[in-house]
């Protein structure tokens, strides 16, 4: 038994790559920055209570977009428009963040940290059709992952952080490299939760997102279209593809790389040998 364990560990160690790529955990378009508000001090929701309900300085899901002019509503034409994008985000050239991937042309940062509002008057509004309905963002995930950075079959999640959705219908269409697509339905906020910040997640199959790159790795591709023909005001913080479902915070159990398994087998064999 000891010989078989030692032999298996040796084979694994010898056949494993000399260096493992950083494991893929997520690729994110946009920033985890609370819609670009650099400070939440003094920001109020429509009820007059603090928009940042836990006081951690970051506007997050279950909290609220601020009622900037404090007139009791968060809406288009209500003094609540803002544009907190960086220069790179405005130019749609902000690189996606995350780990374990090489970007191949992801885009869509221009749609984040800005109110998609029919009353918006900024000169850098991202919709080429202007501010009229529909303001329907398109974001692209286009990237490559080394074969050693992800385990085939790993569950993936599409995650989205958005605010003030209250006019139906609205949903997200995800289109993959195969041209197959699926729809993610968004929940409207209640009338008592004006400006609510929500998280949405959808479980994706590995083979929907990834295709072989012919060199042992995988190309990832998802096109994201927000379809809301009647929604005059909404905001996106970021979208991502991740191994963690952001709406619940429950991570998928990771799979250990072969090198770790090999070292574990060697350690087990050594402990048994000294008994």
PDB file of C-alpha atoms in Angstrom:
ATOM      1  CA  UNK A   1       0.000   0.000   0.000  1.00  0.00           C
ATOM      2  CA  UNK A   2       2.836   2.375   0.930  1.00  0.00           C
ATOM      3  CA  UNK A   3       4.567   1.690  -2.374  1.00  0.00           C
ATOM      4  CA  UNK A   4       1.384   2.386  -4.358  1.00  0.00           C
ATOM      5  CA  UNK A   5       0.846   5.708  -2.565  1.00  0.00           C
ATOM      6  CA  UNK A   6       4.444   6.745  -3.096  1.00  0.00           C
ATOM      7  CA  UNK A   7       4.307   5.779  -6.766  1.00  0.00           C
ATOM      8  CA  UNK A   8       1.057   7.699  -7.336  1.00  0.00           C
ATOM      9  CA  UNK A   9       2.396  10.782  -5.591  1.00  0.00           C
ATOM     10  CA  UNK A  10       5.631  10.635  -7.573  1.00  0.00           C
ATOM     11  CA  UNK A  11       3.803  10.339 -10.884  1.00  0.00           C
ATOM     12  CA  UNK A  12       1.555  13.266 -10.026  1.00  0.00           C
ATOM     13  CA  UNK A  13       4.463  15.421  -8.951  1.00  0.00           C
ATOM     14  CA  UNK A  14       6.499  14.602 -12.036  1.00  0.00           C
ATOM     15  CA  UNK A  15       3.681  15.159 -14.508  1.00  0.00           C
ATOM     16  CA  UNK A  16       2.349  18.369 -12.930  1.00  0.00           C
ATOM     17  CA  UNK A  17       3.456  21.697 -14.470  1.00  0.00           C
ATOM     18  CA  UNK A  18       6.495  23.338 -12.894  1.00  0.00           C
ATOM     19  CA  UNK A  19       4.423  26.402 -11.967  1.00  0.00           C
ATOM     20  CA  UNK A  20       0.681  26.652 -11.487  1.00  0.00           C
ATOM     21  CA  UNK A  21      -1.240  29.628 -12.782  1.00  0.00           C
ATOM     22  CA  UNK A  22      -3.125  31.653 -10.210  1.00  0.00           C
ATOM     23  CA  UNK A  23      -6.547  30.032  -9.769  1.00  0.00           C
ATOM     24  CA  UNK A  24      -9.442  31.708 -11.533  1.00  0.00           C
ATOM     25  CA  UNK A  25     -11.976  33.085  -9.048  1.00  0.00           C
ATOM     26  CA  UNK A  26     -13.696  35.962 -10.835  1.00  0.00           C
ATOM     27  CA  UNK A  27     -13.596  38.478 -13.663  1.00  0.00           C
ATOM     28  CA  UNK A  28     -15.421  41.748 -12.961  1.00  0.00           C
ATOM     29  CA  UNK A  29     -16.488  44.598 -15.249  1.00  0.00           C
ATOM     30  CA  UNK A  30     -16.906  47.697 -13.134  1.00  0.00           C
ATOM     31  CA  UNK A  31     -15.667  48.245  -9.602  1.00  0.00           C
ATOM     32  CA  UNK A  32     -16.778  47.116  -6.176  1.00  0.00           C
ATOM     33  CA  UNK A  33     -16.935  50.762  -5.088  1.00  0.00           C
ATOM     34  CA  UNK A  34     -20.509  51.461  -4.017  1.00  0.00           C
ATOM     35  CA  UNK A  35     -21.490  53.104  -7.322  1.00  0.00           C
ATOM     36  CA  UNK A  36     -18.478  55.413  -7.058  1.00  0.00           C
ATOM     37  CA  UNK A  37     -19.540  57.298  -3.919  1.00  0.00           C
ATOM     38  CA  UNK A  38     -16.199  58.067  -2.261  1.00  0.00           C
ATOM     39  CA  UNK A  39     -17.922  58.778   1.056  1.00  0.00           C
ATOM     40  CA  UNK A  40     -21.302  57.750   2.410  1.00  0.00           C
ATOM     41  CA  UNK A  41     -21.292  60.205   5.296  1.00  0.00           C
ATOM     42  CA  UNK A  42     -24.519  62.202   5.300  1.00  0.00           C
ATOM     43  CA  UNK A  43     -26.124  60.254   2.451  1.00  0.00           C
ATOM     44  CA  UNK A  44     -29.789  59.578   3.157  1.00  0.00           C
ATOM     45  CA  UNK A  45     -32.377  57.263   1.661  1.00  0.00           C
ATOM     46  CA  UNK A  46     -35.831  58.597   0.824  1.00  0.00           C
ATOM     47  CA  UNK A  47     -37.089  57.996   4.372  1.00  0.00           C
ATOM     48  CA  UNK A  48     -34.395  60.231   5.852  1.00  0.00           C
ATOM     49  CA  UNK A  49     -32.500  57.292   7.361  1.00  0.00           C
ATOM     50  CA  UNK A  50     -28.884  56.596   6.420  1.00  0.00           C
ATOM     51  CA  UNK A  51     -28.434  55.144   2.931  1.00  0.00           C
ATOM     52  CA  UNK A  52     -25.397  53.208   4.186  1.00  0.00           C
ATOM     53  CA  UNK A  53     -27.329  51.191   6.733  1.00  0.00           C
ATOM     54  CA  UNK A  54     -24.357  49.361   8.261  1.00  0.00           C
ATOM     55  CA  UNK A  55     -22.094  52.422   8.238  1.00  0.00           C
ATOM     56  CA  UNK A  56     -19.128  50.699   6.595  1.00  0.00           C
ATOM     57  CA  UNK A  57     -18.606  53.466   4.028  1.00  0.00           C
ATOM     58  CA  UNK A  58     -19.733  51.399   1.040  1.00  0.00           C
ATOM     59  CA  UNK A  59     -23.178  51.276  -0.571  1.00  0.00           C
ATOM     60  CA  UNK A  60     -23.990  47.577  -0.998  1.00  0.00           C
ATOM     61  CA  UNK A  61     -26.887  45.209  -1.612  1.00  0.00           C
ATOM     62  CA  UNK A  62     -29.814  45.639   0.836  1.00  0.00           C
ATOM     63  CA  UNK A  63     -28.785  49.299   1.282  1.00  0.00           C
ATOM     64  CA  UNK A  64     -30.007  52.293  -0.710  1.00  0.00           C
ATOM     65  CA  UNK A  65     -29.060  54.773  -3.380  1.00  0.00           C
ATOM     66  CA  UNK A  66     -29.102  58.238  -1.835  1.00  0.00           C
ATOM     67  CA  UNK A  67     -31.912  60.751  -2.240  1.00  0.00           C
ATOM     68  CA  UNK A  68     -29.442  63.424  -3.321  1.00  0.00           C
ATOM     69  CA  UNK A  69     -31.808  66.393  -3.201  1.00  0.00           C
ATOM     70  CA  UNK A  70     -33.837  64.956  -0.301  1.00  0.00           C
ATOM     71  CA  UNK A  71     -37.211  65.365  -1.925  1.00  0.00           C
ATOM     72  CA  UNK A  72     -38.490  61.949  -0.881  1.00  0.00           C
ATOM     73  CA  UNK A  73     -37.780  60.011  -4.075  1.00  0.00           C
ATOM     74  CA  UNK A  74     -34.931  58.487  -6.085  1.00  0.00           C
ATOM     75  CA  UNK A  75     -35.941  58.916  -9.698  1.00  0.00           C
ATOM     76  CA  UNK A  76     -35.325  60.524 -13.053  1.00  0.00           C
ATOM     77  CA  UNK A  77     -35.970  64.265 -13.064  1.00  0.00           C
ATOM     78  CA  UNK A  78     -35.604  64.305  -9.300  1.00  0.00           C
ATOM     79  CA  UNK A  79     -32.083  65.650  -8.889  1.00  0.00           C
ATOM     80  CA  UNK A  80     -30.622  62.190  -8.334  1.00  0.00           C
ATOM     81  CA  UNK A  81     -28.505  61.787 -11.481  1.00  0.00           C
ATOM     82  CA  UNK A  82     -24.760  61.226 -10.993  1.00  0.00           C
ATOM     83  CA  UNK A  83     -21.669  60.213 -12.963  1.00  0.00           C
ATOM     84  CA  UNK A  84     -18.850  58.782 -10.845  1.00  0.00           C
ATOM     85  CA  UNK A  85     -16.925  57.021 -13.603  1.00  0.00           C
ATOM     86  CA  UNK A  86     -13.176  57.271 -13.959  1.00  0.00           C
ATOM     87  CA  UNK A  87     -11.670  58.510 -17.225  1.00  0.00           C
ATOM     88  CA  UNK A  88     -10.934  54.908 -18.237  1.00  0.00           C
ATOM     89  CA  UNK A  89     -14.499  53.844 -17.449  1.00  0.00           C
ATOM     90  CA  UNK A  90     -15.906  56.688 -19.536  1.00  0.00           C
ATOM     91  CA  UNK A  91     -13.651  55.634 -22.417  1.00  0.00           C
ATOM     92  CA  UNK A  92     -14.798  52.013 -21.921  1.00  0.00           C
ATOM     93  CA  UNK A  93     -11.172  50.966 -21.574  1.00  0.00           C
ATOM     94  CA  UNK A  94     -11.054  50.149 -17.857  1.00  0.00           C
ATOM     95  CA  UNK A  95      -9.486  46.707 -17.503  1.00  0.00           C
ATOM     96  CA  UNK A  96     -11.585  44.069 -15.749  1.00  0.00           C
ATOM     97  CA  UNK A  97     -10.447  43.055 -12.285  1.00  0.00           C
ATOM     98  CA  UNK A  98     -10.146  39.588 -10.789  1.00  0.00           C
ATOM     99  CA  UNK A  99      -7.693  36.705 -10.657  1.00  0.00           C
ATOM    100  CA  UNK A 100      -6.507  33.868 -12.855  1.00  0.00           C
ATOM    101  CA  UNK A 101      -7.345  35.173 -16.319  1.00  0.00           C
ATOM    102  CA  UNK A 102      -5.920  37.088 -19.274  1.00  0.00           C
ATOM    103  CA  UNK A 103      -8.282  39.649 -20.764  1.00  0.00           C
ATOM    104  CA  UNK A 104      -9.007  39.401 -24.493  1.00  0.00           C
ATOM    105  CA  UNK A 105     -11.306  42.386 -24.948  1.00  0.00           C
ATOM    106  CA  UNK A 106     -13.852  42.649 -22.141  1.00  0.00           C
ATOM    107  CA  UNK A 107     -15.812  45.908 -22.081  1.00  0.00           C
ATOM    108  CA  UNK A 108     -18.773  47.701 -20.574  1.00  0.00           C
ATOM    109  CA  UNK A 109     -17.305  49.782 -17.750  1.00  0.00           C
ATOM    110  CA  UNK A 110     -18.878  52.882 -19.311  1.00  0.00           C
ATOM    111  CA  UNK A 111     -22.265  51.649 -18.086  1.00  0.00           C
ATOM    112  CA  UNK A 112     -21.244  51.441 -14.417  1.00  0.00           C
ATOM    113  CA  UNK A 113     -21.294  54.128 -11.686  1.00  0.00           C
ATOM    114  CA  UNK A 114     -23.569  56.363 -13.762  1.00  0.00           C
ATOM    115  CA  UNK A 115     -27.328  56.812 -13.558  1.00  0.00           C
ATOM    116  CA  UNK A 116     -29.009  55.478 -16.671  1.00  0.00           C
ATOM    117  CA  UNK A 117     -31.614  58.198 -16.474  1.00  0.00           C
ATOM    118  CA  UNK A 118     -33.832  59.913 -19.009  1.00  0.00           C
ATOM    119  CA  UNK A 119     -33.095  63.236 -17.306  1.00  0.00           C
ATOM    120  CA  UNK A 120     -29.315  62.836 -17.464  1.00  0.00           C
ATOM    121  CA  UNK A 121     -27.614  65.879 -19.018  1.00  0.00           C
ATOM    122  CA  UNK A 122     -23.935  64.880 -18.966  1.00  0.00           C
ATOM    123  CA  UNK A 123     -21.906  65.102 -22.148  1.00  0.00           C
ATOM    124  CA  UNK A 124     -20.443  61.606 -21.739  1.00  0.00           C
ATOM    125  CA  UNK A 125     -23.663  59.614 -21.524  1.00  0.00           C
ATOM    126  CA  UNK A 126     -22.764  56.134 -22.819  1.00  0.00           C
ATOM    127  CA  UNK A 127     -25.883  55.379 -24.867  1.00  0.00           C
ATOM    128  CA  UNK A 128     -25.286  56.510 -28.472  1.00  0.00           C
ATOM    129  CA  UNK A 129     -29.044  56.907 -28.810  1.00  0.00           C
ATOM    130  CA  UNK A 130     -29.105  59.530 -26.073  1.00  0.00           C
ATOM    131  CA  UNK A 131     -30.903  59.554 -22.762  1.00  0.00           C
ATOM    132  CA  UNK A 132     -34.318  58.436 -23.986  1.00  0.00           C
ATOM    133  CA  UNK A 133     -35.730  55.025 -23.160  1.00  0.00           C
ATOM    134  CA  UNK A 134     -34.408  52.445 -23.624  1.00  0.00           C
ATOM    135  CA  UNK A 135     -31.035  52.887 -21.931  1.00  0.00           C
ATOM    136  CA  UNK A 136     -29.945  49.317 -22.380  1.00  0.00           C
ATOM    137  CA  UNK A 137     -26.321  48.496 -21.536  1.00  0.00           C
ATOM    138  CA  UNK A 138     -24.253  45.830 -23.241  1.00  0.00           C
ATOM    139  CA  UNK A 139     -21.240  44.421 -21.402  1.00  0.00           C
ATOM    140  CA  UNK A 140     -18.791  41.827 -22.689  1.00  0.00           C
ATOM    141  CA  UNK A 141     -16.701  39.230 -20.860  1.00  0.00           C
ATOM    142  CA  UNK A 142     -13.966  37.991 -23.219  1.00  0.00           C
ATOM    143  CA  UNK A 143     -10.978  36.320 -21.544  1.00  0.00           C
ATOM    144  CA  UNK A 144      -8.665  33.308 -21.376  1.00  0.00           C
ATOM    145  CA  UNK A 145      -7.905  31.026 -18.436  1.00  0.00           C
ATOM    146  CA  UNK A 146      -4.910  28.713 -18.218  1.00  0.00           C
ATOM    147  CA  UNK A 147      -5.800  25.036 -17.987  1.00  0.00           C
ATOM    148  CA  UNK A 148      -4.143  24.771 -14.572  1.00  0.00           C
ATOM    149  CA  UNK A 149      -6.157  27.702 -13.189  1.00  0.00           C
ATOM    150  CA  UNK A 150      -9.623  26.165 -13.334  1.00  0.00           C
ATOM    151  CA  UNK A 151     -11.091  22.685 -12.935  1.00  0.00           C
ATOM    152  CA  UNK A 152     -13.319  21.501 -15.768  1.00  0.00           C
ATOM    153  CA  UNK A 153     -16.895  21.374 -14.539  1.00  0.00           C
ATOM    154  CA  UNK A 154     -16.485  24.072 -11.897  1.00  0.00           C
ATOM    155  CA  UNK A 155     -19.765  25.865 -11.247  1.00  0.00           C
ATOM    156  CA  UNK A 156     -19.812  29.506 -12.264  1.00  0.00           C
ATOM    157  CA  UNK A 157     -22.114  32.378 -11.394  1.00  0.00           C
ATOM    158  CA  UNK A 158     -23.152  35.512 -13.177  1.00  0.00           C
ATOM    159  CA  UNK A 159     -23.432  38.249 -10.540  1.00  0.00           C
ATOM    160  CA  UNK A 160     -24.840  41.758 -10.770  1.00  0.00           C
ATOM    161  CA  UNK A 161     -25.148  44.658  -8.318  1.00  0.00           C
ATOM    162  CA  UNK A 162     -27.769  47.208  -9.357  1.00  0.00           C
ATOM    163  CA  UNK A 163     -29.959  49.881  -7.813  1.00  0.00           C
ATOM    164  CA  UNK A 164     -33.483  51.297  -8.063  1.00  0.00           C
ATOM    165  CA  UNK A 165     -35.272  48.889 -10.341  1.00  0.00           C
ATOM    166  CA  UNK A 166     -39.021  49.428 -10.057  1.00  0.00           C
ATOM    167  CA  UNK A 167     -40.520  49.588 -13.584  1.00  0.00           C
ATOM    168  CA  UNK A 168     -41.334  46.263 -15.241  1.00  0.00           C
ATOM    169  CA  UNK A 169     -40.273  44.480 -17.283  1.00  0.00           C
ATOM    170  CA  UNK A 170     -36.505  44.192 -16.874  1.00  0.00           C
ATOM    171  CA  UNK A 171     -34.196  41.246 -17.332  1.00  0.00           C
ATOM    172  CA  UNK A 172     -30.686  40.306 -18.352  1.00  0.00           C
ATOM    173  CA  UNK A 173     -29.955  38.298 -21.492  1.00  0.00           C
ATOM    174  CA  UNK A 174     -26.721  36.295 -21.372  1.00  0.00           C
ATOM    175  CA  UNK A 175     -25.363  35.185 -24.750  1.00  0.00           C
ATOM    176  CA  UNK A 176     -22.489  32.710 -24.981  1.00  0.00           C
ATOM    177  CA  UNK A 177     -19.871  31.974 -27.653  1.00  0.00           C
ATOM    178  CA  UNK A 178     -22.064  29.159 -28.966  1.00  0.00           C
ATOM    179  CA  UNK A 179     -24.839  31.743 -29.586  1.00  0.00           C
ATOM    180  CA  UNK A 180     -26.981  30.003 -26.971  1.00  0.00           C
ATOM    181  CA  UNK A 181     -28.569  32.377 -24.487  1.00  0.00           C
ATOM    182  CA  UNK A 182     -30.495  32.485 -21.260  1.00  0.00           C
ATOM    183  CA  UNK A 183     -32.528  35.080 -19.381  1.00  0.00           C
ATOM    184  CA  UNK A 184     -31.961  36.324 -15.829  1.00  0.00           C
ATOM    185  CA  UNK A 185     -35.084  37.925 -14.382  1.00  0.00           C
ATOM    186  CA  UNK A 186     -34.642  40.802 -11.938  1.00  0.00           C
ATOM    187  CA  UNK A 187     -36.872  41.461  -8.943  1.00  0.00           C
ATOM    188  CA  UNK A 188     -38.503  44.859  -8.561  1.00  0.00           C
ATOM    189  CA  UNK A 189     -38.092  46.744  -5.331  1.00  0.00           C
ATOM    190  CA  UNK A 190     -41.126  47.311  -3.138  1.00  0.00           C
ATOM    191  CA  UNK A 191     -42.803  50.687  -2.976  1.00  0.00           C
ATOM    192  CA  UNK A 192     -41.385  51.227   0.503  1.00  0.00           C
ATOM    193  CA  UNK A 193     -37.826  50.539  -0.643  1.00  0.00           C
ATOM    194  CA  UNK A 194     -37.187  53.341  -3.139  1.00  0.00           C
ATOM    195  CA  UNK A 195     -33.575  53.274  -4.311  1.00  0.00           C
ATOM    196  CA  UNK A 196     -32.964  49.725  -3.075  1.00  0.00           C
ATOM    197  CA  UNK A 197     -29.606  48.201  -4.029  1.00  0.00           C
ATOM    198  CA  UNK A 198     -29.978  44.565  -5.037  1.00  0.00           C
ATOM    199  CA  UNK A 199     -27.804  41.616  -6.012  1.00  0.00           C
ATOM    200  CA  UNK A 200     -28.771  39.087  -8.662  1.00  0.00           C
ATOM    201  CA  UNK A 201     -27.052  35.808  -9.465  1.00  0.00           C
ATOM    202  CA  UNK A 202     -27.479  33.004 -11.995  1.00  0.00           C
ATOM    203  CA  UNK A 203     -25.794  29.597 -12.004  1.00  0.00           C
ATOM    204  CA  UNK A 204     -23.950  28.900 -15.266  1.00  0.00           C
ATOM    205  CA  UNK A 205     -22.580  25.661 -16.663  1.00  0.00           C
ATOM    206  CA  UNK A 206     -18.844  25.494 -17.220  1.00  0.00           C
ATOM    207  CA  UNK A 207     -19.385  24.612 -20.875  1.00  0.00           C
ATOM    208  CA  UNK A 208     -21.652  27.617 -21.410  1.00  0.00           C
ATOM    209  CA  UNK A 209     -18.895  30.045 -20.446  1.00  0.00           C
ATOM    210  CA  UNK A 210     -15.735  28.197 -21.529  1.00  0.00           C
ATOM    211  CA  UNK A 211     -14.540  26.607 -24.750  1.00  0.00           C
ATOM    212  CA  UNK A 212     -11.168  24.991 -25.375  1.00  0.00           C
ATOM    213  CA  UNK A 213      -8.472  27.304 -26.717  1.00  0.00           C
ATOM    214  CA  UNK A 214      -6.657  24.355 -28.337  1.00  0.00           C
ATOM    215  CA  UNK A 215      -3.629  24.772 -26.070  1.00  0.00           C
ATOM    216  CA  UNK A 216      -4.846  23.239 -22.849  1.00  0.00           C
ATOM    217  CA  UNK A 217      -6.615  26.378 -21.665  1.00  0.00           C
ATOM    218  CA  UNK A 218     -10.062  27.875 -22.041  1.00  0.00           C
ATOM    219  CA  UNK A 219     -11.570  30.935 -23.670  1.00  0.00           C
ATOM    220  CA  UNK A 220     -14.405  32.489 -21.708  1.00  0.00           C
ATOM    221  CA  UNK A 221     -17.101  34.586 -23.364  1.00  0.00           C
ATOM    222  CA  UNK A 222     -20.426  36.024 -22.208  1.00  0.00           C
ATOM    223  CA  UNK A 223     -22.325  38.980 -23.627  1.00  0.00           C
ATOM    224  CA  UNK A 224     -24.599  40.731 -21.130  1.00  0.00           C
ATOM    225  CA  UNK A 225     -27.605  42.763 -22.334  1.00  0.00           C
ATOM    226  CA  UNK A 226     -29.858  44.649 -19.943  1.00  0.00           C
ATOM    227  CA  UNK A 227     -33.353  44.764 -21.396  1.00  0.00           C
ATOM    228  CA  UNK A 228     -35.608  47.332 -19.701  1.00  0.00           C
ATOM    229  CA  UNK A 229     -37.697  49.164 -22.295  1.00  0.00           C
ATOM    230  CA  UNK A 230     -39.747  51.076 -19.710  1.00  0.00           C
ATOM    231  CA  UNK A 231     -37.209  51.775 -16.957  1.00  0.00           C
ATOM    232  CA  UNK A 232     -36.292  55.510 -16.862  1.00  0.00           C
ATOM    233  CA  UNK A 233     -33.754  55.318 -14.017  1.00  0.00           C
ATOM    234  CA  UNK A 234     -31.419  52.591 -12.793  1.00  0.00           C
ATOM    235  CA  UNK A 235     -27.745  52.166 -11.864  1.00  0.00           C
ATOM    236  CA  UNK A 236     -25.119  49.389 -12.078  1.00  0.00           C
ATOM    237  CA  UNK A 237     -22.152  49.021  -9.753  1.00  0.00           C
ATOM    238  CA  UNK A 238     -20.553  45.995 -11.430  1.00  0.00           C
ATOM    239  CA  UNK A 239     -21.158  42.667 -13.117  1.00  0.00           C
ATOM    240  CA  UNK A 240     -18.942  39.597 -12.847  1.00  0.00           C
ATOM    241  CA  UNK A 241     -18.421  35.929 -13.607  1.00  0.00           C
ATOM    242  CA  UNK A 242     -17.321  34.210 -10.427  1.00  0.00           C
ATOM    243  CA  UNK A 243     -17.028  30.911  -8.559  1.00  0.00           C
ATOM    244  CA  UNK A 244     -18.994  32.576  -5.722  1.00  0.00           C
ATOM    245  CA  UNK A 245     -22.684  33.441  -5.781  1.00  0.00           C
ATOM    246  CA  UNK A 246     -22.807  37.043  -4.614  1.00  0.00           C
ATOM    247  CA  UNK A 247     -26.524  37.093  -3.873  1.00  0.00           C
ATOM    248  CA  UNK A 248     -26.027  34.578  -1.059  1.00  0.00           C
ATOM    249  CA  UNK A 249     -22.288  34.723  -0.432  1.00  0.00           C
ATOM    250  CA  UNK A 250     -22.023  30.922  -0.529  1.00  0.00           C
ATOM    251  CA  UNK A 251     -18.787  29.869  -2.274  1.00  0.00           C
ATOM    252  CA  UNK A 252     -18.480  26.760  -4.385  1.00  0.00           C
ATOM    253  CA  UNK A 253     -16.171  24.193  -2.813  1.00  0.00           C
ATOM    254  CA  UNK A 254     -12.777  24.466  -4.554  1.00  0.00           C
ATOM    255  CA  UNK A 255     -11.041  21.538  -6.198  1.00  0.00           C
ATOM    256  CA  UNK A 256      -7.438  21.016  -5.122  1.00  0.00           C
ATOM    257  CA  UNK A 257      -4.754  21.066  -7.816  1.00  0.00           C
ATOM    258  CA  UNK A 258      -2.752  17.935  -8.554  1.00  0.00           C
ATOM    259  CA  UNK A 259       0.381  19.232  -6.823  1.00  0.00           C
ATOM    260  CA  UNK A 260      -1.539  19.619  -3.560  1.00  0.00           C
ATOM    261  CA  UNK A 261      -2.912  16.093  -3.911  1.00  0.00           C
ATOM    262  CA  UNK A 262       0.564  14.770  -4.594  1.00  0.00           C
ATOM    263  CA  UNK A 263       2.013  16.441  -1.505  1.00  0.00           C
ATOM    264  CA  UNK A 264      -0.868  15.131   0.583  1.00  0.00           C
ATOM    265  CA  UNK A 265      -0.274  11.590  -0.630  1.00  0.00           C
ATOM    266  CA  UNK A 266       3.436  11.831   0.148  1.00  0.00           C
ATOM    267  CA  UNK A 267       2.725  13.132   3.642  1.00  0.00           C
ATOM    268  CA  UNK A 268       0.263  10.287   4.301  1.00  0.00           C
ATOM    269  CA  UNK A 269       2.762   7.711   3.113  1.00  0.00           C
ATOM    270  CA  UNK A 270       5.492   9.137   5.348  1.00  0.00           C
ATOM    271  CA  UNK A 271       3.224   9.128   8.424  1.00  0.00           C
ATOM    272  CA  UNK A 272       2.369   5.476   7.820  1.00  0.00           C
ATOM    273  CA  UNK A 273       6.026   4.581   7.211  1.00  0.00           C
ATOM    274  CA  UNK A 274       7.133   5.821  10.627  1.00  0.00           C
ATOM    275  CA  UNK A 275       4.438   3.952  12.569  1.00  0.00           C
TER     276      UNK A 275
END
